[in-house]
Amino acid sequence: MSDLAGLAESSRVGRIQGFFGRSVVHPKQIDIVNEAYTPSAEERERAQRIVDDASASSAAGESSVLDENGRFIDPAVVANARVVLDRAPAITVRGATS
């Protein structure tokens, strides 16, 4: 509980490694963990563009999806974008503006 900076860093690393969250034992840890695991505004916007591009491609009868830079987006990337969008509103960070 006393090493809040260490908690923030290990949470950041955990997110990079693919974790979606972690348990806490003290209320002071909640905001730190939520901040680390909450998708940023930029991540949410990119995820929304991917999902929108996938929907548009599907509606047009196309089987492949390209992002705004012309890169191929596979179904796993689209699924991950949906996870980002699903997670974003589920986490509330008090005082955060992202």
Short mmCIF file of C-alpha atoms in Angstrom, two decimals, residues 5-91:
data_model
loop_
_atom_site.label_atom_id
_atom_site.label_comp_id
_atom_site.label_asym_id
_atom_site.label_seq_id
_atom_site.Cartn_x
_atom_site.Cartn_y
_atom_site.Cartn_z
CA ALA A 5 4.52 4.63 -7.59
CA GLY A 6 5.53 0.97 -7.79
CA LEU A 7 1.87 -0.02 -8.13
CA ALA A 8 1.44 2.46 -10.99
CA GLU A 9 4.53 1.12 -12.78
CA SER A 10 3.66 -2.55 -12.31
CA SER A 11 0.12 -1.82 -13.52
CA ARG A 12 1.49 -0.04 -16.60
CA VAL A 13 3.73 -3.03 -17.33
CA GLY A 14 0.87 -5.43 -16.72
CA ARG A 15 -1.27 -3.63 -19.27
CA ILE A 16 1.53 -3.78 -21.83
CA GLN A 17 1.75 -7.52 -21.17
CA GLY A 18 -1.95 -7.92 -21.94
CA PHE A 19 -3.62 -7.78 -18.54
CA PHE A 20 -6.96 -5.96 -18.29
CA GLY A 21 -6.84 -5.02 -14.62
CA ARG A 22 -5.82 -6.13 -11.18
CA SER A 23 -7.14 -6.47 -7.66
CA VAL A 24 -6.41 -3.92 -4.98
CA VAL A 25 -6.48 -4.13 -1.19
CA HIS A 26 -6.81 -0.45 -0.27
CA PRO A 27 -9.04 2.36 -1.60
CA LYS A 28 -5.98 4.55 -2.32
CA GLN A 29 -4.97 2.02 -4.99
CA ILE A 30 -8.21 2.16 -7.00
CA ASP A 31 -7.57 5.34 -8.98
CA ILE A 32 -3.97 4.36 -9.73
CA VAL A 33 -4.99 0.99 -11.14
CA ASN A 34 -7.97 2.42 -13.03
CA GLU A 35 -5.78 5.08 -14.61
CA ALA A 36 -3.24 2.48 -15.75
CA TYR A 37 -5.83 0.19 -17.32
CA THR A 38 -8.29 2.72 -18.76
CA PRO A 39 -7.91 3.13 -22.53
CA SER A 40 -6.81 6.66 -23.42
CA ALA A 41 -8.92 8.92 -25.63
CA GLU A 42 -6.48 8.24 -28.48
CA GLU A 43 -6.81 4.47 -28.00
CA ARG A 44 -10.60 4.73 -27.96
CA GLU A 45 -10.63 6.87 -31.10
CA ARG A 46 -8.36 4.44 -32.96
CA ALA A 47 -10.46 1.49 -31.83
CA GLN A 48 -13.61 3.23 -33.02
CA ARG A 49 -12.06 3.92 -36.44
CA ILE A 50 -11.07 0.25 -36.76
CA VAL A 51 -14.56 -0.95 -35.85
CA ASP A 52 -16.14 1.60 -38.18
CA ASP A 53 -13.83 0.58 -41.04
CA ALA A 54 -14.63 -3.09 -40.44
CA SER A 55 -18.37 -2.38 -40.43
CA ALA A 56 -18.12 -0.32 -43.62
CA SER A 57 -16.10 -3.04 -45.37
CA SER A 58 -18.57 -5.70 -44.29
CA ALA A 59 -21.55 -3.61 -45.43
CA ALA A 60 -19.87 -3.11 -48.79
CA GLY A 61 -19.43 -6.89 -49.15
CA GLU A 62 -15.66 -6.69 -48.81
CA SER A 63 -13.83 -9.42 -46.94
CA SER A 64 -10.72 -7.40 -46.07
CA VAL A 65 -10.38 -4.32 -43.89
CA LEU A 66 -7.83 -1.58 -44.42
CA ASP A 67 -7.13 1.16 -41.91
CA GLU A 68 -6.80 4.85 -42.76
CA ASN A 69 -3.17 4.25 -43.78
CA GLY A 70 -4.02 1.36 -46.11
CA ARG A 71 -2.72 -1.32 -43.73
CA PHE A 72 -4.54 -4.64 -43.56
CA ILE A 73 -6.51 -5.12 -40.36
CA ASP A 74 -7.18 -8.76 -39.49
CA PRO A 75 -10.14 -10.04 -37.45
CA ALA A 76 -8.06 -10.25 -34.26
CA VAL A 77 -7.28 -6.51 -34.47
CA VAL A 78 -10.97 -5.74 -34.99
CA ALA A 79 -11.87 -7.96 -32.01
CA ASN A 80 -9.28 -6.20 -29.84
CA ALA A 81 -10.68 -2.81 -30.89
CA ARG A 82 -14.11 -3.96 -29.74
CA VAL A 83 -12.62 -5.00 -26.39
CA VAL A 84 -11.09 -1.52 -25.97
CA LEU A 85 -14.45 0.09 -26.69
CA ASP A 86 -16.26 -2.29 -24.34
CA ARG A 87 -13.78 -1.65 -21.51
CA ALA A 88 -13.59 2.12 -21.80
CA PRO A 89 -16.96 3.04 -20.25
CA ALA A 90 -16.72 0.29 -17.64
CA ILE A 91 -13.83 2.01 -15.85
#
